[in-house]
XYZ file of N, CA and C in Angstrom:
795
model
N 167.434 -139.305 -83.055
C 168.503 -138.469 -82.995
C 167.986 -138.184 -80.929
N 169.319 -138.464 -80.209
C 169.208 -138.135 -78.642
C 169.884 -136.566 -78.221
N 169.037 -135.845 -77.601
C 169.453 -134.644 -77.209
C 169.376 -134.800 -75.488
N 170.696 -134.870 -74.729
C 170.897 -135.041 -73.774
C 170.927 -133.750 -72.879
N 170.595 -132.367 -73.332
C 170.784 -131.389 -72.464
C 169.753 -130.485 -73.276
N 168.686 -130.355 -72.351
C 167.537 -129.644 -72.674
C 167.075 -128.740 -71.720
N 166.587 -127.514 -71.685
C 165.920 -126.831 -70.275
C 164.514 -126.727 -70.866
N 163.786 -126.745 -69.665
C 162.371 -126.205 -69.845
C 162.274 -124.647 -68.754
N 161.140 -124.382 -68.105
C 160.315 -123.253 -67.676
C 161.178 -123.540 -66.358
N 161.413 -124.835 -65.963
C 162.007 -125.074 -64.588
C 163.094 -124.330 -64.460
N 163.822 -124.234 -65.331
C 165.135 -123.308 -65.465
C 164.731 -121.831 -65.654
N 165.305 -120.834 -64.859
C 165.081 -119.547 -64.468
C 165.654 -118.772 -65.980
N 166.109 -119.181 -66.933
C 166.483 -118.724 -68.180
C 165.440 -119.557 -69.104
N 164.489 -119.914 -68.974
C 163.694 -120.507 -70.479
C 162.537 -120.306 -69.823
N 161.795 -120.040 -70.862
C 160.015 -119.588 -70.745
C 159.386 -120.554 -71.326
N 159.821 -121.642 -71.962
C 159.062 -122.542 -72.607
C 158.733 -123.600 -71.399
N 157.596 -124.265 -71.370
C 157.157 -125.325 -70.562
C 157.885 -126.414 -71.047
N 157.790 -127.612 -70.334
C 158.463 -128.453 -70.346
C 157.959 -129.278 -71.447
N 156.340 -129.730 -71.769
C 155.579 -129.805 -72.199
C 155.981 -129.514 -73.956
N 155.920 -128.226 -73.883
C 156.176 -127.379 -75.370
C 157.562 -127.587 -75.680
N 158.432 -128.079 -74.792
C 159.628 -128.319 -75.637
C 159.414 -129.746 -76.071
N 158.889 -130.680 -75.133
C 158.566 -131.892 -75.753
C 158.110 -132.529 -77.347
N 157.134 -131.137 -77.276
C 156.433 -131.232 -78.646
C 157.147 -130.767 -79.792
N 158.139 -130.056 -79.519
C 159.252 -129.571 -80.378
C 160.202 -130.633 -80.637
N 160.388 -131.709 -79.784
C 161.381 -132.568 -80.103
C 160.470 -133.669 -80.762
N 159.085 -133.543 -80.897
C 158.166 -134.803 -81.545
C 158.640 -134.186 -82.880
N 158.226 -132.935 -83.008
C 158.200 -132.668 -84.479
C 159.604 -133.052 -85.050
N 160.565 -133.188 -84.512
C 161.899 -133.307 -85.231
C 162.152 -134.893 -85.038
N 161.140 -135.839 -84.514
C 161.290 -137.291 -84.561
C 162.528 -137.530 -83.756
N 162.611 -136.542 -82.694
C 163.582 -137.028 -81.538
C 163.352 -138.152 -81.002
N 164.519 -139.264 -80.621
C 164.190 -140.519 -80.103
C 164.314 -140.601 -78.730
N 165.143 -139.807 -77.899
C 165.309 -139.361 -76.486
C 165.617 -138.345 -76.135
N 164.994 -137.585 -75.268
C 165.111 -136.292 -74.649
C 165.614 -136.376 -73.347
N 166.625 -135.480 -72.762
C 166.444 -135.397 -71.076
C 166.485 -133.924 -70.601
N 165.452 -133.761 -70.029
C 165.306 -132.614 -69.332
C 166.413 -132.152 -68.213
N 167.415 -131.150 -68.584
C 168.338 -131.297 -67.843
C 168.378 -129.649 -67.232
N 167.471 -129.389 -66.206
C 167.181 -127.940 -65.885
C 168.140 -127.538 -64.766
N 168.438 -126.133 -64.496
C 169.626 -125.744 -64.032
C 169.602 -125.782 -62.392
N 170.476 -126.213 -61.856
C 170.691 -126.096 -60.316
C 171.869 -125.222 -60.045
N 171.876 -123.950 -59.777
C 172.962 -123.275 -59.528
C 172.966 -122.811 -57.868
N 173.404 -123.129 -57.262
C 173.233 -122.834 -55.525
C 173.908 -121.319 -55.413
N 174.800 -121.185 -56.295
C 175.545 -119.731 -56.059
C 175.679 -119.491 -57.161
N 175.864 -118.308 -58.116
C 176.182 -117.709 -59.142
C 177.026 -116.477 -59.192
N 178.169 -116.426 -59.018
C 178.931 -115.389 -59.207
C 179.049 -114.552 -57.596
N 178.880 -113.205 -58.066
C 179.125 -112.329 -57.203
C 177.781 -112.014 -56.278
N 176.683 -112.310 -57.043
C 175.091 -111.992 -56.716
C 175.010 -113.319 -55.371
N 175.400 -114.286 -55.697
C 175.128 -115.741 -54.566
C 173.710 -115.517 -55.206
N 173.247 -115.659 -56.405
C 171.754 -116.047 -56.569
C 171.796 -117.586 -56.575
N 170.629 -118.114 -55.897
C 170.209 -119.254 -55.688
C 169.374 -119.803 -57.155
N 169.824 -120.377 -58.011
C 168.980 -121.043 -59.340
C 168.750 -122.051 -59.024
N 168.524 -122.777 -57.770
C 167.945 -124.083 -57.674
C 166.503 -123.981 -57.818
N 165.877 -125.311 -58.950
C 164.753 -125.340 -58.963
C 163.848 -125.826 -58.137
N 162.614 -126.157 -57.974
C 161.402 -126.987 -57.362
C 161.570 -128.220 -57.726
N 162.404 -129.185 -57.025
C 162.567 -130.499 -57.703
C 161.296 -131.261 -57.294
N 160.218 -131.106 -56.728
C 158.823 -131.881 -56.153
C 158.303 -131.314 -57.908
N 158.032 -130.290 -57.988
C 157.190 -129.967 -59.185
C 157.776 -130.650 -60.195
N 159.113 -130.594 -60.571
C 159.876 -130.962 -61.810
C 159.421 -132.283 -61.908
N 159.623 -133.391 -60.854
C 159.578 -134.693 -60.805
C 157.774 -135.206 -61.632
N 157.141 -134.610 -60.532
C 155.550 -134.895 -60.970
C 155.652 -134.414 -62.485
N 155.869 -133.180 -63.064
C 155.546 -132.965 -64.595
C 156.157 -133.988 -65.395
N 157.579 -134.169 -65.196
C 158.531 -135.082 -65.640
C 157.735 -136.494 -65.814
N 157.193 -137.163 -64.531
C 156.293 -138.281 -64.730
C 154.881 -138.109 -65.282
N 154.192 -137.323 -65.509
C 153.080 -136.772 -66.054
C 153.354 -137.051 -67.496
N 154.296 -136.414 -68.220
C 154.886 -136.471 -69.413
C 155.280 -137.897 -70.025
N 155.985 -138.360 -68.941
C 156.568 -139.719 -69.511
C 155.478 -140.590 -69.383
N 154.494 -140.664 -68.587
C 153.518 -141.315 -68.840
C 152.555 -141.181 -70.502
N 152.430 -139.780 -70.251
C 151.248 -139.378 -71.787
C 152.059 -139.680 -73.343
N 153.569 -139.555 -72.854
C 154.306 -139.933 -74.192
C 155.083 -140.814 -74.336
N 154.264 -141.859 -73.365
C 155.306 -143.039 -73.612
C 155.608 -143.912 -74.771
N 154.606 -144.086 -75.777
C 154.562 -144.338 -76.820
C 155.347 -143.575 -78.180
N 155.551 -142.204 -77.899
C 156.193 -141.510 -78.717
C 157.595 -140.935 -78.706
N 158.241 -140.974 -77.592
C 159.699 -140.354 -77.163
C 159.916 -140.863 -75.501
N 161.214 -141.139 -75.587
C 162.155 -141.777 -74.357
C 162.245 -140.396 -73.721
N 161.698 -140.077 -72.342
C 161.829 -138.711 -71.580
C 162.694 -139.224 -70.304
N 164.073 -138.648 -70.314
C 164.961 -138.781 -68.929
C 164.805 -137.709 -68.413
N 165.122 -137.861 -66.978
C 165.003 -136.795 -66.075
C 166.670 -136.148 -65.669
N 166.685 -135.115 -65.550
C 168.186 -134.897 -65.243
C 168.235 -133.574 -64.333
N 169.593 -132.879 -64.695
C 169.999 -131.858 -63.583
C 170.850 -131.169 -64.577
N 171.307 -129.976 -64.625
C 172.875 -129.236 -65.135
C 172.956 -128.705 -63.514
N 173.657 -129.430 -62.894
C 174.333 -128.555 -61.690
C 175.600 -127.772 -62.055
N 175.406 -126.209 -61.746
C 176.480 -125.312 -61.944
C 177.158 -125.717 -60.323
N 178.484 -126.113 -60.757
C 179.581 -126.576 -59.532
C 180.797 -125.075 -59.328
N 180.992 -125.031 -58.078
C 181.985 -124.586 -57.881
C 182.964 -125.334 -56.286
N 184.186 -125.326 -56.297
C 184.597 -126.105 -55.623
C 183.896 -126.299 -54.215
N 183.424 -125.475 -53.496
C 183.079 -125.126 -52.042
C 181.432 -125.738 -52.018
N 180.998 -126.066 -52.948
C 179.505 -126.589 -53.045
C 179.543 -128.294 -53.280
N 180.689 -128.770 -53.124
C 180.170 -130.475 -53.420
C 179.249 -130.892 -52.499
N 179.156 -130.445 -51.080
C 178.320 -131.382 -50.396
C 177.059 -130.968 -50.207
N 176.884 -129.512 -50.708
C 175.589 -128.992 -51.043
C 175.006 -129.921 -52.067
N 175.769 -130.067 -53.171
C 175.255 -130.501 -54.318
C 175.004 -131.911 -54.262
N 175.913 -132.679 -53.761
C 175.532 -134.048 -53.775
C 174.394 -134.417 -52.571
N 174.241 -133.545 -51.787
C 173.056 -134.063 -50.922
C 171.576 -133.682 -51.403
N 171.817 -132.470 -52.314
C 170.624 -132.289 -53.034
C 170.077 -133.512 -54.140
N 171.274 -133.745 -55.387
C 171.063 -134.935 -55.917
C 170.792 -136.168 -55.616
N 171.041 -136.785 -54.404
C 170.999 -138.043 -54.039
C 169.409 -138.064 -53.167
N 168.857 -137.058 -53.178
C 167.461 -137.088 -52.532
C 166.027 -137.222 -53.675
N 166.798 -137.257 -54.799
C 165.751 -137.296 -55.939
C 166.432 -138.331 -57.203
N 165.485 -139.276 -57.538
C 165.493 -140.198 -58.345
C 166.161 -139.790 -60.352
N 167.260 -139.074 -60.315
C 167.295 -138.722 -61.618
C 168.054 -139.467 -62.688
N 167.829 -139.329 -63.657
C 168.254 -140.306 -64.628
C 169.928 -140.123 -65.051
N 170.067 -138.794 -65.129
C 171.415 -138.188 -65.728
C 171.712 -136.812 -64.918
N 173.110 -136.589 -64.699
C 173.570 -135.489 -63.901
C 174.740 -134.984 -64.933
N 174.567 -133.559 -65.647
C 175.346 -132.981 -66.316
C 175.998 -132.009 -65.046
N 177.379 -131.922 -64.925
C 178.043 -131.020 -64.074
C 178.754 -129.834 -65.128
N 178.507 -128.617 -64.762
C 178.958 -127.528 -65.355
C 179.702 -126.632 -64.489
N 180.764 -125.745 -65.118
C 181.131 -124.596 -64.497
C 180.618 -123.381 -64.838
N 179.660 -122.830 -64.294
C 179.200 -121.488 -64.910
C 179.833 -120.294 -64.204
N 180.839 -120.555 -63.016
C 181.425 -119.448 -62.057
C 182.772 -120.144 -61.640
N 183.641 -119.329 -62.019
C 185.496 -119.639 -61.485
C 185.775 -118.650 -60.725
N 186.304 -119.427 -59.785
C 186.930 -118.293 -58.652
C 185.856 -117.311 -58.047
N 184.839 -117.819 -58.016
C 183.750 -116.631 -57.291
C 182.936 -115.793 -58.136
N 183.332 -116.257 -59.331
C 182.845 -115.243 -60.432
C 182.098 -115.652 -61.675
N 181.066 -115.164 -62.109
C 180.202 -115.176 -62.839
C 180.924 -115.360 -64.229
N 180.705 -116.348 -65.335
C 180.996 -116.109 -66.498
C 180.185 -115.381 -67.485
N 179.032 -115.846 -67.458
C 177.966 -115.101 -68.365
C 178.098 -113.254 -68.309
N 177.959 -112.959 -66.873
C 178.047 -111.457 -66.798
C 179.405 -111.004 -66.940
N 180.471 -111.614 -67.061
C 181.676 -111.116 -67.536
C 182.764 -110.879 -66.346
N 182.190 -111.007 -65.011
C 182.880 -110.631 -63.817
C 184.225 -111.386 -63.823
N 184.136 -112.639 -64.224
C 185.308 -113.462 -64.027
C 186.617 -112.864 -64.652
N 185.975 -112.235 -65.881
C 187.501 -112.036 -66.592
C 187.967 -110.735 -66.331
N 187.489 -109.776 -65.637
C 188.264 -108.567 -64.838
C 189.601 -108.825 -64.240
N 190.607 -108.061 -64.533
C 191.474 -107.958 -63.707
C 192.372 -109.363 -63.770
N 192.232 -110.071 -65.041
C 192.772 -111.477 -65.210
C 193.697 -111.224 -66.562
N 194.808 -111.859 -66.993
C 195.303 -111.995 -68.130
C 194.525 -112.986 -69.106
N 194.673 -112.693 -70.402
C 194.066 -114.028 -71.479
C 194.470 -115.390 -70.672
N 196.052 -115.285 -70.523
C 196.111 -116.772 -69.953
C 195.659 -117.221 -68.874
N 195.514 -116.325 -67.788
C 194.878 -116.468 -66.673
C 193.390 -117.021 -66.644
N 192.758 -116.607 -67.529
C 191.561 -116.879 -67.698
C 191.298 -118.092 -68.082
N 192.192 -118.785 -68.885
C 191.957 -120.033 -69.102
C 192.273 -120.962 -67.924
N 193.486 -120.690 -67.378
C 194.319 -121.381 -66.401
C 193.492 -121.550 -65.008
N 192.899 -120.490 -64.633
C 191.876 -120.042 -63.385
C 190.722 -121.174 -63.593
N 190.169 -121.178 -64.581
C 188.925 -121.663 -65.068
C 188.832 -123.610 -64.941
N 190.220 -123.745 -65.420
C 190.681 -125.239 -65.306
C 190.907 -125.581 -64.318
N 191.881 -124.681 -63.389
C 192.007 -124.884 -62.269
C 190.641 -124.995 -61.204
N 189.908 -124.451 -61.341
C 188.768 -124.765 -60.793
C 188.264 -125.855 -60.583
N 187.913 -126.543 -62.448
C 187.307 -127.822 -62.900
C 188.246 -128.812 -61.891
N 189.335 -128.772 -61.888
C 190.195 -129.680 -61.266
C 189.978 -129.922 -59.626
N 189.855 -128.845 -58.984
C 189.480 -128.851 -57.835
C 188.253 -129.612 -57.653
N 187.093 -129.021 -58.189
C 185.794 -129.974 -58.195
C 185.879 -131.375 -58.593
N 186.468 -131.768 -59.697
C 186.911 -132.953 -59.694
C 187.642 -133.819 -58.411
N 188.211 -132.927 -57.570
C 188.761 -133.763 -56.523
C 187.983 -134.169 -55.546
N 186.733 -133.376 -55.447
C 185.970 -133.352 -54.202
C 184.515 -134.031 -54.779
N 184.339 -134.176 -55.874
C 182.797 -134.292 -56.388
C 182.937 -135.283 -57.537
N 181.762 -136.293 -57.297
C 181.548 -137.293 -58.427
C 180.657 -137.851 -58.723
N 179.463 -136.787 -57.923
C 178.104 -137.320 -58.212
C 177.693 -136.575 -59.577
N 178.029 -137.036 -60.658
C 177.647 -136.637 -61.945
C 177.927 -137.602 -62.884
N 177.750 -137.311 -64.193
C 177.811 -138.458 -65.268
C 178.586 -137.860 -66.493
N 178.602 -136.240 -66.599
C 179.489 -136.212 -67.638
C 179.850 -134.309 -67.467
N 180.818 -134.117 -67.861
C 180.968 -132.396 -67.833
C 180.348 -131.597 -69.039
N 179.463 -130.741 -68.545
C 179.052 -130.160 -69.678
C 179.934 -129.297 -70.282
N 179.509 -128.422 -71.638
C 180.445 -127.641 -72.232
C 181.921 -126.896 -71.724
N 182.770 -128.260 -71.758
C 183.849 -128.241 -71.192
C 184.519 -126.823 -71.186
N 184.657 -126.087 -72.386
C 185.325 -124.944 -72.350
C 184.253 -124.080 -72.577
N 183.473 -123.917 -71.670
C 182.616 -122.666 -71.521
C 183.163 -121.538 -71.622
N 184.488 -121.092 -71.070
C 185.181 -119.890 -70.982
C 185.132 -119.215 -72.031
N 185.081 -120.184 -73.218
C 185.369 -119.693 -74.476
C 184.039 -119.214 -75.084
N 182.756 -119.220 -74.512
C 181.658 -118.820 -74.930
C 181.971 -117.167 -74.962
N 182.145 -116.862 -73.769
C 182.366 -115.374 -73.831
C 183.417 -114.831 -73.837
N 184.063 -115.064 -74.974
C 185.085 -114.669 -75.431
C 185.192 -113.127 -75.652
N 183.969 -112.328 -75.839
C 183.807 -111.178 -76.051
C 184.789 -110.474 -74.853
N 184.829 -110.810 -73.835
C 185.677 -110.566 -72.368
C 187.037 -110.563 -72.630
N 187.558 -111.635 -73.535
C 188.858 -111.704 -73.303
C 189.622 -110.760 -74.449
N 190.668 -110.066 -74.080
C 191.371 -109.273 -75.035
C 192.311 -109.803 -75.893
N 192.252 -111.131 -75.352
C 193.190 -111.641 -76.647
C 192.795 -113.298 -76.557
N 192.779 -113.907 -77.620
C 192.414 -115.633 -77.563
C 193.803 -116.014 -77.362
N 193.991 -117.050 -76.217
C 195.129 -117.603 -76.318
C 195.083 -119.258 -77.080
N 195.820 -119.641 -77.591
C 195.941 -120.459 -78.339
C 196.093 -121.936 -76.998
N 195.653 -123.211 -77.577
C 195.162 -123.984 -76.731
C 196.610 -124.801 -76.211
N 197.913 -124.675 -76.847
C 198.923 -125.251 -76.514
C 199.490 -124.359 -75.226
N 198.946 -123.232 -74.998
C 199.434 -122.430 -73.766
C 198.860 -122.926 -72.441
N 197.768 -123.548 -72.594
C 197.051 -124.146 -71.215
C 196.964 -125.474 -71.078
N 197.239 -126.424 -72.773
C 196.841 -127.707 -72.689
C 197.449 -128.459 -71.434
N 198.565 -128.233 -70.709
C 198.927 -129.045 -69.446
C 197.745 -129.047 -68.635
N 197.151 -127.929 -68.038
C 196.044 -128.078 -67.208
C 194.825 -128.827 -67.635
N 194.543 -128.566 -68.918
C 193.510 -128.809 -69.436
C 193.372 -130.701 -69.636
N 194.665 -130.840 -70.116
C 195.043 -132.368 -69.963
C 194.814 -133.180 -68.753
N 195.385 -132.101 -67.664
C 194.978 -132.964 -65.896
C 193.832 -132.939 -65.924
N 192.725 -131.943 -66.469
C 191.470 -131.987 -66.121
C 190.595 -133.330 -66.892
N 191.218 -133.581 -68.019
C 190.527 -134.825 -68.877
C 190.971 -136.128 -68.129
N 192.072 -136.048 -68.240
C 192.607 -137.464 -67.374
C 192.125 -137.641 -66.088
N 191.615 -136.427 -65.251
C 191.003 -136.997 -63.993
C 189.300 -137.713 -64.198
N 188.804 -136.645 -65.330
C 187.428 -137.253 -65.692
C 187.563 -138.307 -66.359
N 188.426 -138.836 -67.124
C 188.866 -140.452 -67.597
C 188.741 -141.317 -66.486
N 189.477 -141.168 -65.352
C 190.122 -141.958 -64.657
C 188.762 -141.933 -63.671
N 187.863 -141.274 -63.408
C 186.839 -141.078 -62.424
C 185.645 -142.065 -63.472
N 185.802 -142.464 -64.429
C 184.757 -143.349 -65.235
C 183.768 -142.091 -65.772
N 184.073 -140.708 -65.553
C 183.084 -139.882 -66.327
C 183.132 -139.604 -67.852
N 182.406 -138.569 -68.100
C 182.291 -138.641 -69.761
C 182.259 -136.718 -69.826
N 182.496 -136.677 -71.019
C 182.180 -134.854 -71.512
C 180.834 -135.013 -72.465
N 180.298 -133.744 -72.916
C 179.732 -133.687 -73.767
C 179.848 -133.037 -75.080
N 179.299 -133.569 -76.090
C 179.600 -132.202 -77.514
C 178.184 -131.283 -77.465
N 178.690 -130.324 -76.838
C 177.360 -129.116 -76.449
C 177.350 -128.210 -78.110
N 176.299 -128.283 -78.582
C 176.273 -127.883 -79.941
C 176.161 -126.381 -79.742
N 175.915 -125.856 -78.811
C 175.234 -124.431 -78.553
C 176.525 -123.456 -78.928
N 177.646 -123.867 -78.872
C 178.729 -122.865 -79.215
C 178.490 -122.191 -80.835
N 177.857 -123.005 -81.486
C 177.618 -122.358 -82.853
C 176.783 -121.291 -83.013
N 175.645 -121.743 -82.118
C 174.241 -120.579 -81.988
C 175.002 -119.300 -81.408
N 176.078 -119.519 -80.472
C 176.390 -118.509 -79.577
C 177.445 -117.639 -80.416
N 177.999 -118.318 -81.443
C 178.886 -117.259 -82.555
C 180.117 -117.607 -82.368
N 180.596 -118.581 -81.706
C 181.910 -118.979 -81.749
C 182.566 -119.814 -82.488
N 181.863 -120.174 -83.444
C 181.928 -121.059 -84.492
C 182.653 -122.303 -84.359
N 182.326 -122.969 -83.283
C 182.748 -124.243 -82.684
C 181.627 -124.796 -81.896
N 181.735 -126.243 -81.649
C 181.078 -126.866 -80.370
C 181.542 -126.620 -79.336
N 181.077 -126.775 -77.982
C 181.609 -127.036 -76.811
C 181.855 -128.457 -76.611
N 183.084 -128.835 -76.391
C 184.410 -128.279 -76.690
C 184.751 -128.424 -77.867
N 185.785 -128.000 -78.300
C 186.457 -127.521 -79.665
C 186.664 -129.070 -80.438
N 187.129 -129.228 -81.554
C 187.418 -130.248 -81.975
C 188.901 -131.004 -81.417
N 189.512 -129.690 -81.572
C 191.039 -130.262 -81.005
C 191.077 -130.968 -79.560
N 190.116 -130.150 -78.435
C 190.292 -130.754 -77.178
C 188.987 -132.189 -77.517
N 188.215 -132.198 -78.092
C 187.561 -133.625 -78.233
C 188.571 -134.738 -78.836
N 189.830 -134.072 -79.680
C 190.700 -135.076 -80.415
C 191.621 -135.388 -79.005
N 191.948 -134.600 -77.973
C 192.727 -135.008 -76.699
C 192.048 -135.638 -76.180
N 190.617 -135.838 -75.821
C 190.254 -136.500 -74.938
C 189.754 -137.800 -75.387
N 189.737 -138.003 -77.134
C 189.858 -139.380 -77.683
C 191.209 -139.967 -77.346
N 192.280 -139.102 -77.696
C 193.657 -139.704 -77.750
C 194.147 -140.386 -76.070
N 193.536 -139.414 -75.426
C 193.700 -139.845 -73.864
C 193.035 -141.092 -73.463
N 191.967 -141.634 -74.533
C 191.132 -142.780 -73.970
C 189.870 -142.642 -73.586
N 189.357 -141.462 -73.616
C 188.133 -141.142 -73.477
C 187.067 -141.363 -74.251
N 185.880 -142.245 -74.001
C 184.965 -142.922 -74.527
C 183.458 -142.370 -74.376
N 183.536 -141.959 -73.408
C 182.117 -141.742 -72.771
C 181.785 -139.960 -73.074
N 180.846 -140.169 -74.151
C 180.226 -138.798 -74.640
C 178.839 -138.584 -74.855
N 178.440 -137.629 -74.617
C 176.717 -137.167 -74.882
C 176.539 -136.416 -76.016
N 175.493 -135.972 -76.682
C 175.515 -134.833 -77.477
C 174.344 -134.095 -76.846
N 174.698 -132.853 -76.435
C 173.221 -131.732 -76.123
C 173.342 -130.810 -76.979
N 171.920 -129.964 -77.133
C 171.996 -128.936 -77.757
C 172.176 -127.641 -76.815
N 171.633 -128.052 -75.431
C 171.397 -126.649 -74.574
C 170.590 -125.895 -74.972
N 169.178 -126.386 -75.485
C 168.476 -125.878 -76.104
C 167.484 -125.363 -74.515
N 167.033 -123.695 -75.184
C 166.072 -123.168 -74.267
C 164.859 -122.730 -74.888
N 164.605 -122.947 -76.197
C 163.429 -123.138 -76.997
C 163.474 -124.462 -77.832
N 161.975 -124.496 -77.955
C 161.819 -125.623 -79.071
C 162.722 -125.982 -80.307
N 162.834 -124.664 -81.205
C 163.438 -124.758 -82.530
C 164.726 -125.195 -82.427
N 165.237 -125.269 -81.073
C 166.867 -125.243 -81.165
C 167.327 -126.835 -80.702
N 166.404 -127.437 -80.178
C 166.108 -128.974 -79.705
C 167.006 -129.766 -80.882
N 167.982 -130.713 -80.765
C 168.809 -131.290 -81.680
C 169.845 -130.324 -82.618
N 169.712 -129.500 -81.931
C 170.660 -128.141 -83.065
C 172.023 -128.804 -83.561
N 171.824 -129.020 -84.723
C 173.346 -129.423 -85.449
C 173.744 -130.810 -85.079
N 172.973 -131.586 -84.702
C 172.937 -133.091 -84.098
C 173.712 -133.917 -85.399
N 173.496 -133.415 -86.683
C 174.316 -134.520 -87.253
C 175.665 -134.134 -87.643
N 175.499 -133.029 -87.596
C 177.134 -132.265 -87.731
C 178.002 -132.898 -86.375
N 177.339 -132.960 -85.541
C 178.117 -133.496 -84.353
C 178.249 -134.961 -84.511
N 177.453 -135.672 -84.931
C 177.626 -137.005 -85.079
C 178.729 -137.439 -86.130
N 178.665 -136.644 -87.174
C 179.836 -136.555 -88.086
C 181.341 -136.496 -87.628
N 181.232 -135.243 -86.888
C 182.644 -134.854 -86.201
C 183.246 -135.857 -85.473
N 182.085 -136.604 -84.549
C 182.768 -137.850 -83.578
C 183.043 -138.963 -84.443
N 182.431 -139.232 -85.633
C 183.111 -140.133 -86.449
C 184.486 -139.668 -86.993
N 184.256 -138.739 -87.691
C 185.706 -138.374 -87.864
C 187.091 -138.374 -87.122
N 186.902 -138.343 -85.528
C 187.643 -138.415 -84.572
C 187.916 -139.821 -84.254
N 187.161 -140.671 -84.730
C 187.294 -142.006 -84.027
C 186.597 -142.698 -83.100
N 185.454 -141.855 -82.607
C 184.357 -142.276 -81.825
C 183.453 -143.104 -82.606
N 183.222 -144.345 -81.609
C 182.496 -145.153 -82.313
C 180.610 -145.464 -81.900
N 180.692 -144.653 -80.574
C 179.569 -144.531 -80.081
C 179.031 -143.561 -79.403
N 178.118 -143.055 -78.884
C 177.507 -141.840 -78.076
C 177.037 -142.340 -76.871
N 176.724 -141.881 -75.881
C 176.229 -142.700 -74.697
C 174.715 -141.529 -74.220
N 173.864 -142.620 -73.449
C 172.833 -142.317 -73.046
C 172.835 -142.545 -71.420
N 172.071 -141.974 -70.639
C 171.934 -142.318 -69.240
C 170.341 -142.463 -68.739
N 170.273 -143.924 -68.020
C 168.978 -144.062 -67.592
C 169.195 -144.707 -66.206
N 168.768 -144.039 -65.215
C 168.786 -144.435 -64.029
C 170.432 -144.481 -63.329
N 171.037 -143.326 -64.087
C 172.418 -142.785 -63.771
C 173.322 -144.077 -64.357
N 172.683 -144.919 -65.065
C 173.549 -146.019 -65.636
C 173.836 -145.789 -67.359
N 174.843 -145.611 -67.490
C 175.271 -145.700 -69.024
C 174.873 -146.700 -70.175
N 174.648 -146.096 -71.132
C 174.294 -147.081 -72.381
C 174.592 -146.438 -73.693
N 175.519 -147.128 -74.371
C 175.867 -146.961 -75.559
C 174.874 -147.137 -76.891
N 175.094 -145.886 -77.707
C 174.252 -145.995 -78.787
C 175.673 -146.014 -79.837
N 175.385 -147.072 -80.733
C 176.363 -146.848 -81.541
C 176.138 -145.456 -83.149
N 177.181 -145.155 -83.221
C 177.209 -144.104 -84.238
C 176.981 -144.638 -85.604
């Protein structure tokens, strides 16, 4: 099993040390794990800086990589929360450190945070989707220092704030535009299995979006649990691989030194 989206106490929303998360992976016989801790230079209205301490992170990563080299492959990484105006700041941060893998995620859109719900206020249900993907497109136009887009349809996770869920067909055009850009850039997307844990009855992104990505020629895809505690590592991994097979995907990807390696499904 390969889990390329795992957090540790280097993320502000995780209480478990990197080694504790690693031990949880070993219990499940995970072959490869990537620690992709949060870096959000701004988050919504509060402008909260969630950047971690990279030197401490790298030091602990190297220690564990050495100590567990015969047990599991450990990859270093980031989940960088992007907004259109943060491209230079994010790029400068990333290039200073030798990470294996970078997830680019949109945690705030139009300057408003998704998690606390401020983004959804004063927007029609359709605007919720269109403005979110519009920001993603603006980011893609100016930022390419990443490997995959994380939980592509994250806007769905907080649907409690949406008065009426809109069908995919209503915003498919702008979604397809974003997917085409991702593919043209030579980047990928992830199957983030946490959606089911959050009660939306689907992975991020949904099966329909994964099918569109595949039909457009998208091939680069990773699987990540978005785990913040050891027991969630590789959550629903087998279900995710089965779905990808059903959709016609032949392999998943892992990244080492920012280079892609295919793993046959």
